Every structure is written in structure tokens, then in C-alpha cells.
GROMACS .gro file of C-alpha atoms in nm:
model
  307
    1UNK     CA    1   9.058  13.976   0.680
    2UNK     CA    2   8.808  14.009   0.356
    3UNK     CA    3   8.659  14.349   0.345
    4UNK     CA    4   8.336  14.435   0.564
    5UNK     CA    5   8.419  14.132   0.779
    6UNK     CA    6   8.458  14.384   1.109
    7UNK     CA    7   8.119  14.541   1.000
    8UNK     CA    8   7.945  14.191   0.931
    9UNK     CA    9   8.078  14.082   1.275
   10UNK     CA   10   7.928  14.360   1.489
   11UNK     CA   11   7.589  14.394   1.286
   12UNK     CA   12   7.544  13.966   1.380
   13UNK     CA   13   7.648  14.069   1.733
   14UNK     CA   14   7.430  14.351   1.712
   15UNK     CA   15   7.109  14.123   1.577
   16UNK     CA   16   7.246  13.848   1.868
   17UNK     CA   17   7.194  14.097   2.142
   18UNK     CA   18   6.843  14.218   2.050
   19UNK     CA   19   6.689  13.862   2.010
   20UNK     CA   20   6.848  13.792   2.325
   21UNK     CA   21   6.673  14.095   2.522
   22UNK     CA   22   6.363  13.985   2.322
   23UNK     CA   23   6.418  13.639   2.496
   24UNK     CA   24   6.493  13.805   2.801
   25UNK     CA   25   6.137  13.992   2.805
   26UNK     CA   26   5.980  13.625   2.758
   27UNK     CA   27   5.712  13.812   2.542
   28UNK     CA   28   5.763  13.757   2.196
   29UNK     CA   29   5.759  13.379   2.012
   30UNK     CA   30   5.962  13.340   1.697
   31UNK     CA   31   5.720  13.465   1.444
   32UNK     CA   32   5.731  13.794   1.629
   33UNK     CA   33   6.128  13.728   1.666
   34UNK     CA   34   6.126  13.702   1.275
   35UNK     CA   35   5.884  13.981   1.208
   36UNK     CA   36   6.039  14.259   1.438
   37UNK     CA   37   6.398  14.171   1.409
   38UNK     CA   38   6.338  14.075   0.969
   39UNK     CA   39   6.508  13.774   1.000
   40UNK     CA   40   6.398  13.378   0.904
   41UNK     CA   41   6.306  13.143   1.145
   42UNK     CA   42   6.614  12.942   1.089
   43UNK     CA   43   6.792  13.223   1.184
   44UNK     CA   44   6.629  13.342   1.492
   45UNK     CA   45   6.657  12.883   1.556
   46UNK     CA   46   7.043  12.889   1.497
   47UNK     CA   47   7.065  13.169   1.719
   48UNK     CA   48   6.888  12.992   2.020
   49UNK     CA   49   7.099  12.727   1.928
   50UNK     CA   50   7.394  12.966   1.998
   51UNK     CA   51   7.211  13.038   2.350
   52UNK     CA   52   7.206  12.757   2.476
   53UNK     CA   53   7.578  12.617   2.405
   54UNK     CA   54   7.713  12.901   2.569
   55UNK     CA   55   7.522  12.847   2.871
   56UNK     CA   56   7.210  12.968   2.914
   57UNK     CA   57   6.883  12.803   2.976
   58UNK     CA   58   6.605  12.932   2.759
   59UNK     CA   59   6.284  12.818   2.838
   60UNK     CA   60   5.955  12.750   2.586
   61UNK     CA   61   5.609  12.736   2.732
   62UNK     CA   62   5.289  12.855   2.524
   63UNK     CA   63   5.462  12.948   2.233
   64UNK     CA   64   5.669  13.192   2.419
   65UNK     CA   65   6.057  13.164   2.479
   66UNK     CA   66   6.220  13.327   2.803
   67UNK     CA   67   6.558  13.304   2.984
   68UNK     CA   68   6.536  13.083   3.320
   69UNK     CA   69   6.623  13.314   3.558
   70UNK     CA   70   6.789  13.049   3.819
   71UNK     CA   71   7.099  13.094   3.568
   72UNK     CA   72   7.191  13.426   3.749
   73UNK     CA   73   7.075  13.702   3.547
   74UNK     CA   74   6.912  13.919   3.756
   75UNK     CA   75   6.734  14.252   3.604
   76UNK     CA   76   6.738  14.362   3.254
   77UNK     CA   77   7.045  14.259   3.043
   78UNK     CA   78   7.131  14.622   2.948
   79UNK     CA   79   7.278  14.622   3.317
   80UNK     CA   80   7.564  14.371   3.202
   81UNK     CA   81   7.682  14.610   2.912
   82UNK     CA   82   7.921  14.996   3.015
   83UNK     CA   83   7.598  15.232   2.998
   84UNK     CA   84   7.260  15.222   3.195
   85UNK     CA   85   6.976  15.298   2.985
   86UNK     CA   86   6.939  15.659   3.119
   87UNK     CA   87   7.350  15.672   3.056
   88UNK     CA   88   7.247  15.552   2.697
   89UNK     CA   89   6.983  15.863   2.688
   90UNK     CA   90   7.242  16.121   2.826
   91UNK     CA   91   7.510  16.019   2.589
   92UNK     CA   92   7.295  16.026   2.275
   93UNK     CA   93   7.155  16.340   2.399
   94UNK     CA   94   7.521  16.487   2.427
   95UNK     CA   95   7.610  16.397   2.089
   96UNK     CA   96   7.451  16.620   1.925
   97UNK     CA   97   7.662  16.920   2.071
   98UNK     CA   98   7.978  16.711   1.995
   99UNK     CA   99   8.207  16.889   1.711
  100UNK     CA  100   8.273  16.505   1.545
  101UNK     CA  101   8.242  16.380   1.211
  102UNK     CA  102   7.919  16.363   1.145
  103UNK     CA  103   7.881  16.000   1.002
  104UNK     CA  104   8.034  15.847   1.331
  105UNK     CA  105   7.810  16.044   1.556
  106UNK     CA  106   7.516  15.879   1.361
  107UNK     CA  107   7.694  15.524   1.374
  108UNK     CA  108   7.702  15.575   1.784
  109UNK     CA  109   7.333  15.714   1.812
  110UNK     CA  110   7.269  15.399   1.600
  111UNK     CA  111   7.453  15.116   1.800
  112UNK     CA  112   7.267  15.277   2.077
  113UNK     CA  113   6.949  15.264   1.925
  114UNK     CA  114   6.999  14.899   1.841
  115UNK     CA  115   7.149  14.806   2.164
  116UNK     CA  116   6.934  14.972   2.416
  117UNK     CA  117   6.565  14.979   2.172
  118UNK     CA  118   6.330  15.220   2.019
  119UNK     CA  119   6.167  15.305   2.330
  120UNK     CA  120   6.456  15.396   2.558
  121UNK     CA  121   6.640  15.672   2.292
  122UNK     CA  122   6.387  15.703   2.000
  123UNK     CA  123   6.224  16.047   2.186
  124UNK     CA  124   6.573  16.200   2.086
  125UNK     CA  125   6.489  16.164   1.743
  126UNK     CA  126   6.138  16.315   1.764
  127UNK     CA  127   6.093  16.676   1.747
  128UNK     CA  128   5.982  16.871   2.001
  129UNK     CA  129   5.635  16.929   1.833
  130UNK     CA  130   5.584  16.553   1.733
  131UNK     CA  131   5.678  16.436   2.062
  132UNK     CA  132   5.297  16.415   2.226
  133UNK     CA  133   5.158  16.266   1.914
  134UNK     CA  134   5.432  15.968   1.908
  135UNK     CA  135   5.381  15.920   2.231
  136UNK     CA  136   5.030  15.859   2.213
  137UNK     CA  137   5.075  15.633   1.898
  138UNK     CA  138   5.346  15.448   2.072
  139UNK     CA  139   5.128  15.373   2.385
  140UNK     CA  140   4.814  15.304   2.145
  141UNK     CA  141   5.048  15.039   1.983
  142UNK     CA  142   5.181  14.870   2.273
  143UNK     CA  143   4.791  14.865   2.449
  144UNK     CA  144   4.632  14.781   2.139
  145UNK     CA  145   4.390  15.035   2.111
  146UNK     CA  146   4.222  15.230   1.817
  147UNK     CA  147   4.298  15.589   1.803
  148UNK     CA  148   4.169  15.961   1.618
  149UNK     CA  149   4.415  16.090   1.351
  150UNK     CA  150   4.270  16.481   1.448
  151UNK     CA  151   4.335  16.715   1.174
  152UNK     CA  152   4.513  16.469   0.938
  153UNK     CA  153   4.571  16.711   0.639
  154UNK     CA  154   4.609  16.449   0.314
  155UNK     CA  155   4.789  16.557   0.047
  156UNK     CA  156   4.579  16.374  -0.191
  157UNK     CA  157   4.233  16.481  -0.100
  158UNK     CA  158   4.341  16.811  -0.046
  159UNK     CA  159   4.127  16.780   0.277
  160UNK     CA  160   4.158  16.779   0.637
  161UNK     CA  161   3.947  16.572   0.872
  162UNK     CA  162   3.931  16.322   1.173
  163UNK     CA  163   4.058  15.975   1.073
  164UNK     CA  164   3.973  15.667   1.314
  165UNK     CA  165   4.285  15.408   1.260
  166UNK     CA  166   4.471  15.113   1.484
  167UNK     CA  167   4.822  15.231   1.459
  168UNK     CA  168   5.019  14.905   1.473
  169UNK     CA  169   5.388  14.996   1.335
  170UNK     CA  170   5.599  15.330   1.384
  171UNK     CA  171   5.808  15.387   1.027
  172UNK     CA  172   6.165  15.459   1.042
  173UNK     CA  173   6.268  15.806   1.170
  174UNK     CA  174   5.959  15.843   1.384
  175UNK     CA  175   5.802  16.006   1.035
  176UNK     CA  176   5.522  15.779   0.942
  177UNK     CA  177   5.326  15.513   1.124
  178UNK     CA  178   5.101  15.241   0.972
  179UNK     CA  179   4.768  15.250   1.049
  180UNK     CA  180   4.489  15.016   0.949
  181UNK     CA  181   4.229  15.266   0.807
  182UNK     CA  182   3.893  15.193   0.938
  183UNK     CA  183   3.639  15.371   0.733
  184UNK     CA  184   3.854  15.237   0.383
  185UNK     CA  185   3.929  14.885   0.561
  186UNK     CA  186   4.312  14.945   0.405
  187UNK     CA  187   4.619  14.952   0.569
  188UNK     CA  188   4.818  15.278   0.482
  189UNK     CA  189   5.095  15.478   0.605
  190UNK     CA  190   5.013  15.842   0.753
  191UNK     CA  191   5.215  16.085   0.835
  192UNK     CA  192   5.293  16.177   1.171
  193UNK     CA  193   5.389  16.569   1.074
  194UNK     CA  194   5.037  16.576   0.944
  195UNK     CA  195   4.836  16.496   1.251
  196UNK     CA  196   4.715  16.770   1.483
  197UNK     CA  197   4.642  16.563   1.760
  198UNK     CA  198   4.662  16.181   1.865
  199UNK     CA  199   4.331  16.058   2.056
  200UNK     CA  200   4.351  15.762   2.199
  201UNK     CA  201   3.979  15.581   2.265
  202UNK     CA  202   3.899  15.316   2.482
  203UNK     CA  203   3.832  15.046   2.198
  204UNK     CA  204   4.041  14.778   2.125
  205UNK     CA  205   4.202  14.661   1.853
  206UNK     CA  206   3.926  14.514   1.592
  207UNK     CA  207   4.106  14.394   1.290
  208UNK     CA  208   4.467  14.238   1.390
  209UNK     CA  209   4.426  14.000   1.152
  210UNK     CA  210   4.450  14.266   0.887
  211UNK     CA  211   4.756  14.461   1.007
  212UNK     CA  212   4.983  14.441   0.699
  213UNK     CA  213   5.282  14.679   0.688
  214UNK     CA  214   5.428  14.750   0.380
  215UNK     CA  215   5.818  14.854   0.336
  216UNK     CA  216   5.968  15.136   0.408
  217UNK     CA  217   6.341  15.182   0.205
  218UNK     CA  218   6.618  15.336   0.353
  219UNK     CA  219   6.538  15.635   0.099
  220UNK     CA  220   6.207  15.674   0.371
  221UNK     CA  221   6.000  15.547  -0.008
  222UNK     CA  222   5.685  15.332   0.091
  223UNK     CA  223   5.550  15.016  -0.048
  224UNK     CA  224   5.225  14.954   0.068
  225UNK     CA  225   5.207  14.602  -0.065
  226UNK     CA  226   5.569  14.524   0.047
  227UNK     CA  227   5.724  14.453  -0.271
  228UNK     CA  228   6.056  14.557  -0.382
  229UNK     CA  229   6.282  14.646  -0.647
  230UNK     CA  230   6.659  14.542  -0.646
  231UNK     CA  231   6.916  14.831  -0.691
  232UNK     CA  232   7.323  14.730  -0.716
  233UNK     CA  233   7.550  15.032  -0.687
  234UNK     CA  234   7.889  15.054  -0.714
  235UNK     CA  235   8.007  15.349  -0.511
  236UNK     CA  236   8.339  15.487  -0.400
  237UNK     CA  237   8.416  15.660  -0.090
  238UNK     CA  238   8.278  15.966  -0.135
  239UNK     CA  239   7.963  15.824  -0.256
  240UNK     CA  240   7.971  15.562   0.037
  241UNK     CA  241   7.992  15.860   0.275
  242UNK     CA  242   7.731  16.044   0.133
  243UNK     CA  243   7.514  15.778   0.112
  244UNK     CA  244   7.565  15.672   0.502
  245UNK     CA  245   7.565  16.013   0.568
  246UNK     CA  246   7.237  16.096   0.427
  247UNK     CA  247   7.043  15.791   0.430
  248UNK     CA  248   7.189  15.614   0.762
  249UNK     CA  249   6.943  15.295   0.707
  250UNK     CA  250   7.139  15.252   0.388
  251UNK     CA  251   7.411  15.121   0.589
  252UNK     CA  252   7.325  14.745   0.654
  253UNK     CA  253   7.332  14.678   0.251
  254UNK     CA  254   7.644  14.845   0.209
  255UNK     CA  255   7.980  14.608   0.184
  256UNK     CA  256   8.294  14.680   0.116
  257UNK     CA  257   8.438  14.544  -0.193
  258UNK     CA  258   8.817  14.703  -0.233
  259UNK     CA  259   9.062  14.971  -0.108
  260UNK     CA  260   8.846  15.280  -0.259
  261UNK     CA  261   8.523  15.051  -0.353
  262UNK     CA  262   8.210  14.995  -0.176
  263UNK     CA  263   7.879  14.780  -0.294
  264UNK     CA  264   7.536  14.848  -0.266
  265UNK     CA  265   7.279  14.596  -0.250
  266UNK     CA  266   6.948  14.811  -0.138
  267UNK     CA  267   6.604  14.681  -0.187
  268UNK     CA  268   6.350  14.974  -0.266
  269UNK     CA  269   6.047  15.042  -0.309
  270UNK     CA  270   6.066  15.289  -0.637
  271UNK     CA  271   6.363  15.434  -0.779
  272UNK     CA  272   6.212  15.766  -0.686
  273UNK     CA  273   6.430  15.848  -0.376
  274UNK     CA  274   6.714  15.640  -0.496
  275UNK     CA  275   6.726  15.824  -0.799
  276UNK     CA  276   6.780  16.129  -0.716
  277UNK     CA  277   7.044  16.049  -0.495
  278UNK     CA  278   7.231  15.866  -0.748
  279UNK     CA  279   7.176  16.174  -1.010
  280UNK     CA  280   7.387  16.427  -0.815
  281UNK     CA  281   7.695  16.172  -0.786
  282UNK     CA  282   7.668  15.990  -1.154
  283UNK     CA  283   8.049  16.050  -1.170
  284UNK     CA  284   8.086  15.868  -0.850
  285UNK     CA  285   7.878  15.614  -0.899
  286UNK     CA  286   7.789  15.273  -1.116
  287UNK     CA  287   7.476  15.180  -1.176
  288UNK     CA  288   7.438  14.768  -1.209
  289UNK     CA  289   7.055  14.779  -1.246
  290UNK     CA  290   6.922  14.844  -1.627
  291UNK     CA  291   6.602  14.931  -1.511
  292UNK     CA  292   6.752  15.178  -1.244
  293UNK     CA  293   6.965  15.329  -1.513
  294UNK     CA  294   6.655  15.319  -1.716
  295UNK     CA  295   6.423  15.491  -1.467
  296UNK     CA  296   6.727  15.793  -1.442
  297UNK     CA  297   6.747  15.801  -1.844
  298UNK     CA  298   6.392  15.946  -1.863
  299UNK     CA  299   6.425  16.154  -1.486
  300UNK     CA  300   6.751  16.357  -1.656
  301UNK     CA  301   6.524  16.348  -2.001
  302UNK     CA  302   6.231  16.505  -1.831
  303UNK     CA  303   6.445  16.757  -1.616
  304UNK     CA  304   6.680  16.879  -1.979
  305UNK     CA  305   6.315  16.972  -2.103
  306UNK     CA  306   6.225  17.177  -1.813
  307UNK     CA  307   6.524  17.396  -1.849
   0.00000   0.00000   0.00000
């Protein structure tokens, strides 16, 4: 076996599984398929493919696909796999008191997260304060209604007012949530830790045509227009296991290459948060991006002259 064939296999089985219970729902079409799940639509087409010669009849009517459910599946597919989804819920709220290494209690709390969905586990993640207000952004998303940002404090302004938004994507982490601004008629990322209160109005969604979501890297660094810079690490195992560790998103770009050598492939959107990760481990780690190594030549220039 070539290395990171086990971990290719389960992330495709993974992906499989999700489009499937998107299938399932029979409420998303394959642009949605391809936007939610970040695939292309000859993947989310080879995968139907896949459906259907192992058995199952999947079903196309207005642009929607569904599961024809004469073939025996009865209730939500989550009730074929070991856990229930309150099961899923008790287990990932039990690993946090279990004394394990702490990388694979993240990789279970994440194949739970991808098997059983956001909205099933995610409130685990939230704190205790930011519960309410991702509640009410989650239920203003899935209604499609505008809502009042109370209190948003903005770093840039220096100012804290109301802010009337349609919230359309929740970022990664349950940190930040994209918003189409109303009064600035720009989409832009808020943060959630910065909102006193979520108010959710009565109006509909006005501008879905202009819901654009930037990226969000694994180092939680936004893009607002989406683009993205290539960074190609060479890391060993500490590295690897700091990296997972601390940036578990990182994951999916991470292959292994050798018996103590792991590569990085990981799209971001600056080389701010990847940078200073990479600073602290520079005898760990090779950099295979000049203008990465570039960007950390003039960070460690800048940060000599401070001392």
C-alpha cells in the first residue's frame, strides 16, 4: 500500500456518505451538491454513477435528485450506521472528559461531524455564551431571513452599532458567519464573538443573487474574494502532529510521503496564519513556496528589529 492510501480511502468514503444523505434529503441539486460538499460536478456525476450500480434508485425531478424510497430504506440513513444521532451527540460530548491523545479525539469528533452533519453535533463546539446567537443565525440561514447584528463591536471602526445582514454561510469553528451587508451592499465575514445579540426579522431574503462567500483556510485566514495562495510544506512527524493538532482542517491536504515524511499542499488565503505556524518549527519544516519563504524572510526581519 502507497502511503496515505488508508486516509484517501476513508476521506472518499467519508465525501460518498454525505452526498448520499444529501440525496437522501431530496433537497439539494448538484450545484448545491458541488457548492456545499466543494467538489466538481463530475465528481458529485461519478458518484451517482456509483449509486446506482450498487443498487439504488435515485430519482431526478425539477432539478432535484432523491432516493426512491420503494428500494427499502426507510427513515434517515444515519439509522443504518452503529450510533443514532443522539448516540453521535453523547459520544462527542463524552470525549472531551476522555484522558486520550488529543489528535485522535479530534479525528473522532471529526468523522462524527462529517458523518452525522453540522447541525446534529456542531452545538458541542459552540460555547456556552455563543450558543443563542448561532442558533439564531443557523435558523435565519436555513428560513432565509434577514437578521440584526446587535452590538457588533468592529475592530476597524472602532465602533459599535446595529448591523442589518442575511447571514447565508456559518465559517468553520462556529467563529465567523458570512453575511451580505445591507447598508454597504458587500458580502463580509463578521464575527460571531462580536455580536451581542442575534435578531431575527420577519423579512426575507432580498439579495440571494449576491451571496458570495469567500474562503476561509484551515489557519481560520479569510479571503473575501475567494482567491488563494498555494503553500507546499514538507513536514515531519512532529510538525505533522502539530499541525493536525492545532489546525484540524489542515488535515485533508496533508499526505503522507515516507516513513518520517509528510506533505502539505494547503491553499490559503495569506501567509499570515500559516506563517507563524511555520516560524516556531523552521527546523522541522521545508518550505517549497519562494514566496512563502519570502513572506517569513521579512516577518523574522521585522520581529529581529523589535527586539
Amino acid at each position: 500500500m502507497k502511503y496515505g492510501d488508508s486516509w484517501t480511502r476513508s476521506r472518499v468514503l467519508s465525501q460518498a456518505l454525505r452526498i448520499l444523505m444529501m440525496i437522501q434529503s431530496g433537497k439539494y441539486s448538484v450545484s448545491d451538491i458541488m457548492k456545499i460538499q466543494g467538489v466538481s460536478r463530475k465528481t458529485v456525476y461519478r458518484y451517482l454513477d456509483s449509486f446506482r450500480e450498487a443498487g439504488l434508485d435515485i430519482n431526478y425531478s425539477n432539478h432535484i435528485f432523491s432516493l426512491n424510497r420503494s428500494e427499502g430504506i426507510e427513515g434517515d440513513l444515519t439509522d443504518l450506521f452503529l450510533f443514532s444521532p443522539d448516540e453521535a451527540v453523547t459520544l462527542y460530548n463524552a470525549l472531551d472528559v476522555i484522558e486520550t491523545n488529543t489528535l485522535v479525539r479530534q479525528k473522532l469528533k471529526d468523522k462524527l461531524m462529517s458523518i452525522y452533519g453540522a447541525h446534529v453535533v456542531q452545538e458541542k463546539l459552540i460555547r456556552k455564551e455563543s450558543l443563542h446567537r448561532v442558533q439564531n443565525l443557523m435558523f435565519a440561514i436555513d428560513n432565509e431571513k434577514q437578521v440584526i447584528l446587535a452590538g457588533y463591536s468592529s475592530p476597524n471602526s472602532s465602533t459599535m452599532r446595529d448591523r442589518l445582514v442575511e447571514p447565508f454561510r456559518i465559517g468553520p469553528d462556529n467563529e465567523q458567519v458570512w453575511c451580505y451587508d445591507i447598508d454597504s451592499g458587500k458580502c463580509k465575514t463578521f464575527k460571531v464573538s462580536r455580536i451581542q445579540e442575534v435578531q431575527i426579522t420577519d423579512k426575507s431574503w432580498r439579495f440571494k443573487h449576491m451571496h458570495v462567500s469567500g474562503y476561509t483556510d484551515p489557519f481560520r485566514m479569510i479571503s473575501n474574494d475567494g482567491r488563494m495562495l498555494p503553500c507546499r510544506l514538507v513536514l515531519n512527524r512532529r510538525a505533522m502532529e502539530l499541525l493536525r493538532e492545532e489546525y484540524p482542517l489542515s488535515e485533508q491536504y496533508i499526505q503522507q510521503t515516507g516513513p518520517d515524511q509528510w506533505l502539505a499542499d494547503i491553499p490559503v488565503s495569506n501567509y499570515i496564519g500559516i506563517g507563524r505556524f511555520v516560524a516556531g518549527l523552521l527546523d522541522y519544516i521545508q518550505i517549497q513556496t519562494p514566496a512563502l519563504q519570502q513572506y517569513l524572510r521579512q516577518y523574522l526581519h521585522r520581529s529581529l528589529d523589535k527586539l
